[in-house]
Short mmCIF file of C-alpha atoms in Angstrom, two decimals:
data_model
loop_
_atom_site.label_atom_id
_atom_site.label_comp_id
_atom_site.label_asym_id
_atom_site.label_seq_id
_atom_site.Cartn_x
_atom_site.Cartn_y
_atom_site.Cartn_z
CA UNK Y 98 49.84 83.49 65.09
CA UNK Y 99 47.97 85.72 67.04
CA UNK Y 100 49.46 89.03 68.35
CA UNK Y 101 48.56 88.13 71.38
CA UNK Y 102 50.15 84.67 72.22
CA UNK Y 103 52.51 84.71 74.96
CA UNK Y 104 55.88 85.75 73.89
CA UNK Y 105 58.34 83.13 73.73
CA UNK Y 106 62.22 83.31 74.09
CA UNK Y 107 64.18 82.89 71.23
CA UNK Y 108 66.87 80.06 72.43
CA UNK Y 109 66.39 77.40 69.03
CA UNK Y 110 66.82 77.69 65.41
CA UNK Y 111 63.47 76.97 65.67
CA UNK Y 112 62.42 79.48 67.95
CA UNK Y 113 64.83 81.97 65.25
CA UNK Y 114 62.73 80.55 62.47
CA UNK Y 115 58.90 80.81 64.04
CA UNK Y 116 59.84 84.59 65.06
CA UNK Y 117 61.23 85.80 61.50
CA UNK Y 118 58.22 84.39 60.30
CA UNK Y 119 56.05 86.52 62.44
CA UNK Y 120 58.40 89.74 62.16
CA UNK Y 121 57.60 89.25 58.13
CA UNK Y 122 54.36 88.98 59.03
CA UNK Y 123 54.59 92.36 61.51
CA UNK Y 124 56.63 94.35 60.60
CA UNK Y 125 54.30 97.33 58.74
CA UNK Y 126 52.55 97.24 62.31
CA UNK Y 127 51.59 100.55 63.18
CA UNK Y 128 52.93 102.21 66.14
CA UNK Y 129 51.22 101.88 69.86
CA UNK Y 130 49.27 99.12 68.32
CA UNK Y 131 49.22 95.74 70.16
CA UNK Y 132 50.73 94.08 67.09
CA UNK Y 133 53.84 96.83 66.68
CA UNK Y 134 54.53 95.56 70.87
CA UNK Y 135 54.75 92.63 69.82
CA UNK Y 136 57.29 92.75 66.84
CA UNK Y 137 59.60 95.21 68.89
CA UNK Y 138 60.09 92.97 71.50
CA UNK Y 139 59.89 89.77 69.24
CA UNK Y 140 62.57 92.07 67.04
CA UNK Y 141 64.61 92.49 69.77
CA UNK Y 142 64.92 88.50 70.83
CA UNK Y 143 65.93 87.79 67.41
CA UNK Y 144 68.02 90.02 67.00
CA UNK Y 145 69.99 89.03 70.24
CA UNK Y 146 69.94 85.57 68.99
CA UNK Y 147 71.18 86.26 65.85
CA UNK Y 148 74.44 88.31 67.40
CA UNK Y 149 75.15 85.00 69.12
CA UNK Y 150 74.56 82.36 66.82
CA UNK Y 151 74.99 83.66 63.44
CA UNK Y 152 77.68 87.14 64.68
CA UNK Y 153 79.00 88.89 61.70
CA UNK Y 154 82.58 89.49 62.62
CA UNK Y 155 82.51 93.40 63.49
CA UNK Y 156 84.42 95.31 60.97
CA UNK Y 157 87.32 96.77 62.33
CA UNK Y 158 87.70 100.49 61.64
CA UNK Y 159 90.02 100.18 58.51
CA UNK Y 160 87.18 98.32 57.17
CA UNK Y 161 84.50 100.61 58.36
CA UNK Y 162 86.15 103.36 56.51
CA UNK Y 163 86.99 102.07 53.65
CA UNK Y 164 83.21 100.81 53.18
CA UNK Y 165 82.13 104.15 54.34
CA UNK Y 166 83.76 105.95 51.56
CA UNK Y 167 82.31 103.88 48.79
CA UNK Y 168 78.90 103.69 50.00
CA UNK Y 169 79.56 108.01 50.26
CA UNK Y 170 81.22 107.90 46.57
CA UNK Y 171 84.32 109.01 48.16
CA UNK Y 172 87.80 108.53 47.11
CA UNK Y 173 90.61 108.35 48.89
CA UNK Y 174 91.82 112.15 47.89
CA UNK Y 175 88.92 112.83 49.41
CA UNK Y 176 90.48 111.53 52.99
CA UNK Y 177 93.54 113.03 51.80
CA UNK Y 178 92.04 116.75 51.60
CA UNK Y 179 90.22 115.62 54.85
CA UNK Y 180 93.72 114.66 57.05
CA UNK Y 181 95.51 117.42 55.26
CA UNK Y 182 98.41 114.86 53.99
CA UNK Y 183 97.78 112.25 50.67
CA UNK Y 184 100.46 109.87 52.24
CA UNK Y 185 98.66 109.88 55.99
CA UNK Y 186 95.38 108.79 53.93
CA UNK Y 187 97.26 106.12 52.01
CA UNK Y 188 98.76 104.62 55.23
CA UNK Y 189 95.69 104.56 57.31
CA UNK Y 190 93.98 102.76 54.28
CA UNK Y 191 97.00 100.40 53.92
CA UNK Y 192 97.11 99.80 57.70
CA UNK Y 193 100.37 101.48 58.03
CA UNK Y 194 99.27 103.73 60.39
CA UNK Y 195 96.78 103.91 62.84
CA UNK Y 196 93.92 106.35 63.02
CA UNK Y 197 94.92 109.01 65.73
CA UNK Y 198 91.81 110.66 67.55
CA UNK Y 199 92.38 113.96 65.96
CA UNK Y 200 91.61 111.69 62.68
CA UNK Y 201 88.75 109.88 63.93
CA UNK Y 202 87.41 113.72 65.37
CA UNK Y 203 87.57 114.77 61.33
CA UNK Y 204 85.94 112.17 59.99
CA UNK Y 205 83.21 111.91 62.11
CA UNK Y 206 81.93 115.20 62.10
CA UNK Y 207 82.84 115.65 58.35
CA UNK Y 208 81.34 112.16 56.75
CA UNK Y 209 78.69 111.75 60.11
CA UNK Y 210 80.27 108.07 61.14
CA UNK Y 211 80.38 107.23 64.52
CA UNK Y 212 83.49 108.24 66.22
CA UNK Y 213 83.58 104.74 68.64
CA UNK Y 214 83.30 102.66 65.76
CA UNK Y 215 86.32 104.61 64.25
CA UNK Y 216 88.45 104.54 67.56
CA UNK Y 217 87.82 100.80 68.20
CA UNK Y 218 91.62 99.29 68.35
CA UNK Y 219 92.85 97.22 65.29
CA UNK Y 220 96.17 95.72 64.03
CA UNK Y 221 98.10 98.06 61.55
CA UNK Y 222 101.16 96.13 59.94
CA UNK Y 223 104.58 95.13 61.12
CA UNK Y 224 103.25 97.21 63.88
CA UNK Y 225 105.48 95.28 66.14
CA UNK Y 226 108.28 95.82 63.55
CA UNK Y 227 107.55 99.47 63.40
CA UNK Y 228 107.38 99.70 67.07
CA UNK Y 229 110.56 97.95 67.36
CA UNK Y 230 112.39 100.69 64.45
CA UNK Y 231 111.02 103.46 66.45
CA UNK Y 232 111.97 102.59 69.30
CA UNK Y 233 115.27 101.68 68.34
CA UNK Y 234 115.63 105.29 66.60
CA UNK Y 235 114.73 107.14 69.83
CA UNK Y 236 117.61 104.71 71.66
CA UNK Y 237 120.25 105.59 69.12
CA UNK Y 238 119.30 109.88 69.04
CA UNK Y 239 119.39 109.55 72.94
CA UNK Y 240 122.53 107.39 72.93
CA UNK Y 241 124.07 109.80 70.29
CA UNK Y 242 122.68 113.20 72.38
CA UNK Y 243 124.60 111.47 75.69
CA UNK Y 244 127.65 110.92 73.79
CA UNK Y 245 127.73 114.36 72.43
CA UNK Y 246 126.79 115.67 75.92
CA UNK Y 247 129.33 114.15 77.21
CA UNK Y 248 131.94 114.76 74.50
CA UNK Y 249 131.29 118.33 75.26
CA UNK Y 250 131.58 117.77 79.34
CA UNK Y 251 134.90 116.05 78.85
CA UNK Y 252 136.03 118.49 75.94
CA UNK Y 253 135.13 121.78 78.52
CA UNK Y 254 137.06 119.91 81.19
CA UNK Y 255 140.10 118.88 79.89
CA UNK Y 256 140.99 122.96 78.68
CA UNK Y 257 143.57 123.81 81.69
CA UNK Y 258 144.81 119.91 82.55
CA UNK Y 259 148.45 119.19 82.28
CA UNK Y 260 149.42 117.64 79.00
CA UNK Y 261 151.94 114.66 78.50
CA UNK Y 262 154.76 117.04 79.12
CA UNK Y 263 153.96 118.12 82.55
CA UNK Y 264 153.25 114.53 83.32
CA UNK Y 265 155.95 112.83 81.99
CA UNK Y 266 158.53 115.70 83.52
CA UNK Y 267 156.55 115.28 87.01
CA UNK Y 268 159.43 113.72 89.51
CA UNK Y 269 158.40 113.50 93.34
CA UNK Y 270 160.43 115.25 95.54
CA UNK Y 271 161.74 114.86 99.03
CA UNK Y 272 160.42 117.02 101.62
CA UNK Y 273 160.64 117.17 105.11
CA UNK Y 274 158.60 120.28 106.41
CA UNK Y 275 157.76 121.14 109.86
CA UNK Y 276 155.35 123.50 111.29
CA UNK Y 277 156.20 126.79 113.80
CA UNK Y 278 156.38 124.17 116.41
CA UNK Y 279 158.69 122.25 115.22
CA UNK Y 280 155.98 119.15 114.80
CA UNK Y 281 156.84 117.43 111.40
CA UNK Y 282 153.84 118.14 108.78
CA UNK Y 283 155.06 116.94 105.82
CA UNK Y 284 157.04 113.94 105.24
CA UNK Y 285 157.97 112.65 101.13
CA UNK Y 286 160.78 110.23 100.71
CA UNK Y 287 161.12 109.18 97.27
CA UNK Y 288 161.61 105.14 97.02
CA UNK Y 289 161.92 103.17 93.59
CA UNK Y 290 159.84 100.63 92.37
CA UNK Y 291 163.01 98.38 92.22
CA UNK Y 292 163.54 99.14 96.07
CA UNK Y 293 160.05 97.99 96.80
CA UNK Y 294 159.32 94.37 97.80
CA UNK Y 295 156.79 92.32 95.16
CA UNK Y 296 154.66 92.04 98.75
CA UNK Y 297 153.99 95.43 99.80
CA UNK Y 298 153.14 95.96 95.98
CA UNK Y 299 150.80 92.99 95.76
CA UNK Y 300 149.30 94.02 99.02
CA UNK Y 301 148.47 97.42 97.28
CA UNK Y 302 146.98 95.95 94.39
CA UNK Y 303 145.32 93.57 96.38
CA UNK Y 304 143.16 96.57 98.11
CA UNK Y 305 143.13 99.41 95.60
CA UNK Y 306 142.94 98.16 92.06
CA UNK Y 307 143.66 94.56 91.78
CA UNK Y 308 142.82 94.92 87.90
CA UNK Y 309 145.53 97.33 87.70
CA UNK Y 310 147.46 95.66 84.52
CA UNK Y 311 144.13 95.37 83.16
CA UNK Y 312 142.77 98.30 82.63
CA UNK Y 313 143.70 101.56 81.15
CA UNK Y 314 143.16 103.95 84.09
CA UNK Y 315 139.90 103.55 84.42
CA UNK Y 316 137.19 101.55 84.88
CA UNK Y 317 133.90 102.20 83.91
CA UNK Y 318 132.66 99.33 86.01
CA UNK Y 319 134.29 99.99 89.23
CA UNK Y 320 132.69 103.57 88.79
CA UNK Y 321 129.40 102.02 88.63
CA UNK Y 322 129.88 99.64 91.18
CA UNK Y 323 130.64 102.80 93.44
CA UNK Y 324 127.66 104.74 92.29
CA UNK Y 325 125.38 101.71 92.93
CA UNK Y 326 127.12 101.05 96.34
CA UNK Y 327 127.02 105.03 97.27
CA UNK Y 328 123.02 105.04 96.51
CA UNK Y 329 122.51 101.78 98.59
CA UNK Y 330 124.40 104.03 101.51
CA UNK Y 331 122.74 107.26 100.96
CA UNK Y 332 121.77 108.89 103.79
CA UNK Y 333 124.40 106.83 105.94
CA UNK Y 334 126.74 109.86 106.58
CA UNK Y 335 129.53 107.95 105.37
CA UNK Y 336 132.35 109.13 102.26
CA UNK Y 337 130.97 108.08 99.08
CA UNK Y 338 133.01 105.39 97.12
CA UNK Y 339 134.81 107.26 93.80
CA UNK Y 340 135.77 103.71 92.53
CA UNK Y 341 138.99 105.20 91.34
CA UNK Y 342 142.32 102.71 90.18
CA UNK Y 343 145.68 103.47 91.37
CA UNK Y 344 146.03 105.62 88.26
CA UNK Y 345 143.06 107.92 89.07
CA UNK Y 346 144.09 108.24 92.71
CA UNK Y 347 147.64 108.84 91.02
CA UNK Y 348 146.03 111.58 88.22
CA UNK Y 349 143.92 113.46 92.19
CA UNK Y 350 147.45 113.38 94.19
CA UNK Y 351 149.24 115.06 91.23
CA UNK Y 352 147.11 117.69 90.04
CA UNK Y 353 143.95 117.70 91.49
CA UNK Y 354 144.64 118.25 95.17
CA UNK Y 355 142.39 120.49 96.79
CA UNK Y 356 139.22 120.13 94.76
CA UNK Y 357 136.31 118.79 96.07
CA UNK Y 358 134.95 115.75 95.35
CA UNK Y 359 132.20 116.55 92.57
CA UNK Y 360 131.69 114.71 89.26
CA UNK Y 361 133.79 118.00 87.81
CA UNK Y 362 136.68 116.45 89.85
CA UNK Y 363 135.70 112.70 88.75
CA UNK Y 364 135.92 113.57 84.75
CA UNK Y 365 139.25 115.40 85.54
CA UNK Y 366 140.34 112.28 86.95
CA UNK Y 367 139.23 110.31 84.03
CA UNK Y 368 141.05 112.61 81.39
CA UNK Y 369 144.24 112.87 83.25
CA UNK Y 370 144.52 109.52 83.87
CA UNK Y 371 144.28 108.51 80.17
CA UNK Y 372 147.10 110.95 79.40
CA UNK Y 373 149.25 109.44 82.26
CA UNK Y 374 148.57 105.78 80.98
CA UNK Y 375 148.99 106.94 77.69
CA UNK Y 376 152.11 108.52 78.92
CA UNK Y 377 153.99 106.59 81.49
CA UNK Y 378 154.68 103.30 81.68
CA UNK Y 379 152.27 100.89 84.13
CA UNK Y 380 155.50 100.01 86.66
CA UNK Y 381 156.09 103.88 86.57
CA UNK Y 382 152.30 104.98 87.28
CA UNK Y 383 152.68 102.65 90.27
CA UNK Y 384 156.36 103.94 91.44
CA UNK Y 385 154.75 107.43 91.91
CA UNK Y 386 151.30 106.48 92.89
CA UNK Y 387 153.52 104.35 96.04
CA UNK Y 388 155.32 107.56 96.40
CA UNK Y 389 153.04 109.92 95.97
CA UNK Y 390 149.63 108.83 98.45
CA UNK Y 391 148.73 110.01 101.46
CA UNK Y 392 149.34 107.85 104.30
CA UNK Y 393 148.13 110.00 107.25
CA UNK Y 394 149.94 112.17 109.79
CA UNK Y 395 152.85 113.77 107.59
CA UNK Y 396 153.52 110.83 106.03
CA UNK Y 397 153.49 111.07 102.08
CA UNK Y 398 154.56 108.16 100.17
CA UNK Y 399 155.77 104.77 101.39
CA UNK Y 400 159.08 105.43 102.30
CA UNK Y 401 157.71 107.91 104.37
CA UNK Y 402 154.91 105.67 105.74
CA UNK Y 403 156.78 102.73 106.66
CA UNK Y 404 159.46 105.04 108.22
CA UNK Y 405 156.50 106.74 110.58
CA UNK Y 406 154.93 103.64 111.64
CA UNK Y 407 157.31 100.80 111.46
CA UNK Y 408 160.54 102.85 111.71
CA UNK Y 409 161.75 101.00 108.61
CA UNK Y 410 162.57 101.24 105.11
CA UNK Y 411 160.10 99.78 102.81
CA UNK Y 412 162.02 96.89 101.85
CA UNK Y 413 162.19 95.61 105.46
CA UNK Y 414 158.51 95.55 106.08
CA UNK Y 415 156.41 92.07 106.58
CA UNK Y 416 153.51 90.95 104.71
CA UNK Y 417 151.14 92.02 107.53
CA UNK Y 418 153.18 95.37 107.60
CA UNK Y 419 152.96 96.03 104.13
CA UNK Y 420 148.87 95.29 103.83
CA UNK Y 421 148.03 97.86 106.97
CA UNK Y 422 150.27 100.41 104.73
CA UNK Y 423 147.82 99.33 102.05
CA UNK Y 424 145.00 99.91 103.67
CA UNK Y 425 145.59 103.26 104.87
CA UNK Y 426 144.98 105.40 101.59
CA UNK Y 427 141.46 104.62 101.34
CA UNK Y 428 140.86 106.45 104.87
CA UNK Y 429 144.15 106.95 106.44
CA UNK Y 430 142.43 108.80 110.19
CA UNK Y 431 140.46 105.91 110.23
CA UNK Y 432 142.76 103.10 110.53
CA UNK Y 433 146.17 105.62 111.84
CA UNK Y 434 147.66 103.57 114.79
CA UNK Y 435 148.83 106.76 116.23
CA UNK Y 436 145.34 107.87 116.68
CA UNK Y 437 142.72 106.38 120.21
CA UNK Y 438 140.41 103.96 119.16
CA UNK Y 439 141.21 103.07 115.68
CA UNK Y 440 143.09 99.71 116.48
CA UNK Y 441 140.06 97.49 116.44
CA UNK Y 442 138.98 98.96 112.68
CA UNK Y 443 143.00 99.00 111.30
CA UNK Y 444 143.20 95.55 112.07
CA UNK Y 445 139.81 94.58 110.50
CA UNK Y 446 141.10 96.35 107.64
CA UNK Y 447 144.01 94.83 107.06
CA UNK Y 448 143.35 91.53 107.74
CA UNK Y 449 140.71 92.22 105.21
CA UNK Y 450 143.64 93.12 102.76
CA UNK Y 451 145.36 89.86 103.79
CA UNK Y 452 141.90 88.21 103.11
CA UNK Y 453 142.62 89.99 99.37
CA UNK Y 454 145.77 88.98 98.33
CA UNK Y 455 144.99 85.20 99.52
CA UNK Y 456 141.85 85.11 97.22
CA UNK Y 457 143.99 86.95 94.24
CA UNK Y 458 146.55 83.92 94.71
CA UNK Y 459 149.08 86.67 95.85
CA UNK Y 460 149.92 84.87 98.92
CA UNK Y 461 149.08 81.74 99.95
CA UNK Y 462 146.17 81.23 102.46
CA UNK Y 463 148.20 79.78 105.27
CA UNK Y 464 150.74 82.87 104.82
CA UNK Y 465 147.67 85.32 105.32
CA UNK Y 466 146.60 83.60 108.09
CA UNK Y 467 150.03 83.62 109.28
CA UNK Y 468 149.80 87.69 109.08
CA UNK Y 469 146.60 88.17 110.10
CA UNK Y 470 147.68 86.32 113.35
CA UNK Y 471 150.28 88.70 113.96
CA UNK Y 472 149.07 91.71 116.39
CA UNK Y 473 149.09 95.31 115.07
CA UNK Y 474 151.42 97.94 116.76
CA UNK Y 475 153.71 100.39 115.89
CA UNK U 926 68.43 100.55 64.13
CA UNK U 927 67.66 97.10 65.51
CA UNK U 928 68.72 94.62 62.57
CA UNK U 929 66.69 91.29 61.95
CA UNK U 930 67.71 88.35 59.55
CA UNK U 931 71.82 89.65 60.23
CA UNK U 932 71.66 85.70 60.17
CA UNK U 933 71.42 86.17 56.01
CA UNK U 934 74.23 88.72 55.97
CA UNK U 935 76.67 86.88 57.86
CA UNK U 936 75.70 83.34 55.73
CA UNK U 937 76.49 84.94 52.69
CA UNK U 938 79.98 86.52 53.94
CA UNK U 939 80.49 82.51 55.20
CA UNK U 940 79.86 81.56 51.40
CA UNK U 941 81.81 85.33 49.90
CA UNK U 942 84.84 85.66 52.47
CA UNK U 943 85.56 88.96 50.08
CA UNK U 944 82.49 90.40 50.85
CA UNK U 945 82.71 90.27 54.81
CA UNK U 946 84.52 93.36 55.11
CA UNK U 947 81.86 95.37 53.38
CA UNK U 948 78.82 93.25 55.35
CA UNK U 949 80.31 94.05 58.25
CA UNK U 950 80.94 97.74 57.61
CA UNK U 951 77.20 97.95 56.90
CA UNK U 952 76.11 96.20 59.38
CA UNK U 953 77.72 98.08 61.93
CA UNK U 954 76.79 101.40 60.11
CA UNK U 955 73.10 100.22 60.16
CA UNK U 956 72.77 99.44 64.02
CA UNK U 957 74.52 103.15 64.75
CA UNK U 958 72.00 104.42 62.23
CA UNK U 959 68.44 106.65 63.04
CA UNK U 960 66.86 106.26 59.96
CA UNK U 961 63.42 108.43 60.11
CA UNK U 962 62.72 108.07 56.36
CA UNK U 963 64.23 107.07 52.76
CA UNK U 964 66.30 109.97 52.98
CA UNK U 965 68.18 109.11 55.70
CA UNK U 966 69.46 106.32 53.90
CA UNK U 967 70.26 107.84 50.67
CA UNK U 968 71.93 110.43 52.82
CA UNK U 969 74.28 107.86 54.34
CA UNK U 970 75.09 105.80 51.40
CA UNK U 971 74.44 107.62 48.41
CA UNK U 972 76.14 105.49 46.15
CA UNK U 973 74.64 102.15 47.26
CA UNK U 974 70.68 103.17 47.15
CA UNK U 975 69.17 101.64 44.43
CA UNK U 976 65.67 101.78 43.46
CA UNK U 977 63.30 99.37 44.89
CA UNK U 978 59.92 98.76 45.95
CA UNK U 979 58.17 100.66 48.57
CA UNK U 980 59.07 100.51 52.29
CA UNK U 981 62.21 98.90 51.23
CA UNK U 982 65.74 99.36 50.66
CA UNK U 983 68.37 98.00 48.09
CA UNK U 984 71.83 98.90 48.54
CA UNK U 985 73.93 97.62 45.32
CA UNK U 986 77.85 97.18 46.73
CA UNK U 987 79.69 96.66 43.47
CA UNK U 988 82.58 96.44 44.69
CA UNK U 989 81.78 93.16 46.68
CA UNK U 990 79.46 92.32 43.98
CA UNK U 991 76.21 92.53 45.88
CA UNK U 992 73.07 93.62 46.93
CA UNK U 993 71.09 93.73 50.21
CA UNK U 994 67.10 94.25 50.24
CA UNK U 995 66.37 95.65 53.61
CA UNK U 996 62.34 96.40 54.79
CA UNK U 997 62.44 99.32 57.42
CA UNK U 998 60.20 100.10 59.75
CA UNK U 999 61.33 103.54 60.78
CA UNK U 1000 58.85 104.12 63.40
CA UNK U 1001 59.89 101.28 65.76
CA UNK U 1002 63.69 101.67 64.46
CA UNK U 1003 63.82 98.07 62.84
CA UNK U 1004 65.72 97.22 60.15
CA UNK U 1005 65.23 93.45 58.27
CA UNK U 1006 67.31 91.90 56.19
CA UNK U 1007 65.38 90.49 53.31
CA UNK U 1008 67.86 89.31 51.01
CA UNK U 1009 71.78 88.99 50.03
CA UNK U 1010 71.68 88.30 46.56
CA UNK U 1011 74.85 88.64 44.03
CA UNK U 1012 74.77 90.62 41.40
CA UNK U 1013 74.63 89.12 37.75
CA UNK U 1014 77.38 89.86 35.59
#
């Protein structure tokens, strides 16, 4: 064929076939001759045909290597001395490790490959598997590091907390103290669990820790539940939620008064109130939680609550009595009676606690209905 | 290098699945390569060059069992792929 017929493409096996015949024919063509034109570009068209029809799978870079090497006489203590470790060279030959690009860097400029073809990506294997192991390693030394951490938080915290002693010989007092003025300012009346009615200590449950005789002091969920709720309110201005039970709030009004609220405070709680469960009986814990919380105004306790703001003992309040007692603790200026403008919010509140004990099956619906009808006054 | 008649190479890995790994490594090697004279090549694979006539190339892979004729025209950067033959036990 003469050099210069009109170049065809290459799209047939024919076409593939007529142009290796002329390349054959071509190929010692000397340079910037017509003929050499011709088989570079005819060269070219084959070759692109070829990589489509007839594609030799490209050799990943495991392969690549390991043909390297032979056609170099190399061994693989050769790649050992090369990556400075015989067990790295084993597993990059074995595909048990991938090449990093501090690898790829070495053997390139030491064996003159080309670095892309050694940094193309390739399967190694179980490389899901090993994935998986490592990944699972890093969980359990971070899981383990948290634990310890936070052995060592609660182990500095506890040093100084009362022991089982102090807590078991802990007996609330009755005090009535008043202030250079005369005006009462502090207000305890002791009142046994046995003197209590079952539905001013329902109602309690009902809003502070209805999975009281559940748990054992604490509850890891209702502190998350708090911390979750607190972030969704950031920025609100409003008291973050501590997500304490009766026995934490219990373990803060015994020993912890005073302190700020700060997660130092929060483990406290925690550690004291496993001593007092592990200490005191449940119907105990709740005697001197009832007589022990802070009502608002002087009023500590519930003998000394009901007495401030029904003028009765605690066995003669009503059900709707008893829940706007129980839902003073959580913010007891809030919802006082005694204070302008809180009427509206106390009765919200406690019809909310009525709203409680009806869905624990404390009281029956029509009963809290009954109650929440009832007006709120002192 | 621009190779020509890669058809043959990847043929013979169709008919030698064991040898694809090494056609492929030389293939690739081939198309990064800037071969400017015989020595080139025998710098590169040392242990595959094989004596053969002039202006070509035959690389002897034992391992796969084979050898590759290649005719080189180093002025225009073309490399063609003669033959794929196995070699006789």
């Amino acid at each position: 064929m003469p050099a210069n017929n009109a170049m065809k493409p290459v799209r047939t096996a024919g076409d593939h076939a007529a142009a290796l015949e002329e390349i054959v024919r071509l190929f010692d063509a000397a340079p910037g001759t017509p003929e050499a034109d011709r088989l570079e570009v005819l060269s070219i068209l084959a070759a692109d045909y070829e990589q489509k029809h007839h594609g030799l799978t490209p050799a990943d870079p495991v392969e690549l290597l390991a043909f390297a090497m032979k056609a170099q006489g190399r061994s693989q203590a050769d790649l050992a001395q090369l990556l400075g470790s015989r067990s790295r060279a084993s597993e990059v030959l074995n595909r048990r490790r991938h090449l990093t690009a501090e690898m790829v860097d070495k053997i390139a400029k030491a064996w003159g490959l080309p670095a892309k073809l050694l940094a193309a990506p390739y399967v190694v294997q179980g490389g899901m598997r090993r994935r998986a192991v490592r990944a699972a390693a890093a969980l359990a030394v971070v899981l383990a590091l948290g634990v310890s951490a936070m052995g060592g938080v609660f182990w500095t915290y506890s040093r100084g907390l009362p022991g089982s002693a102090a807590i078991a010989a802990f007996t609330p007092a009755d005090v009535v103290r008043r202030g250079a003025d005369g005006r009462l300012v502090e207000f305890r009346k002791f009142t046994p669990l046995s003197s209590i009615p079952p539905h001013v200590v329902l109602a309690f449950l009902a809003a502070e820790d209805a999975d009281y005789y559940g748990h054992r002091g604490y509850s890891f969920a209702a502190i998350l539940r708090a911390a979750v709720h607190n972030v969704q309110r950031a920025g609100t201005g409003r008291n973050p939620e501590g997500g304490a039970t009766i026995t934490q709030q219990l373990a803060k009004n015994m020993f912890l008064m005073g302190q700020p609220r700060s997660l130092e405070r929060k483990v406290k709680e925690i550690i004291l109130s496993r001593r007092i469960e592990a200490t005191l009986s449940k119907d105990r814990i709740l005697e001197l939680y009832l007589n022990q919380i802070y009502f608002g105004g002087a009023a500590w306790g519930i003998g000394a609550a009901a007495e401030q703001y029904f003028g009765k003992q605690p066995s003669e309040l009503s059900v709707a009595e008893a829940a706007y007692l129980a839902a003073l603790p959580k913010a007891p200026n809030t919802y006082r009676l005694d204070l302008p403008g809180n009427v509206e919010r106390a009765k919200e509140r406690r019809d909310w606690v009525l709203a409680r004990m009806a869905d624990d099956g404390l009281i029956t619906t029509a009963a809290a209905q009954v109650a929440q009808a009832e007006p709120l006054k002192q | 290098m621009t190779i020509i008649g890669a058809s043959l190479l990847a043929d013979y890995a169709g008919r030698h699945p064991g040898a694809k790994p090494a056609l492929a490594g030389l293939a690739a090697l081939i198309r990064e390569a800037a071969w400017t004279c015989p020595a080139d090549i025998e710098r590169q694979f040392p242990a595959l060059v094989r004596s053969g006539p002039p202006g070509a190339a035959v690389l002897e892979i034992a391992e796969a069992g084979l050898r590759v004729t290649l005719g080189i025209n180093y002025a225009l950067g073309l490399v063609r792929v003669s033959s794929v033959t196995q070699i006789k036990g």
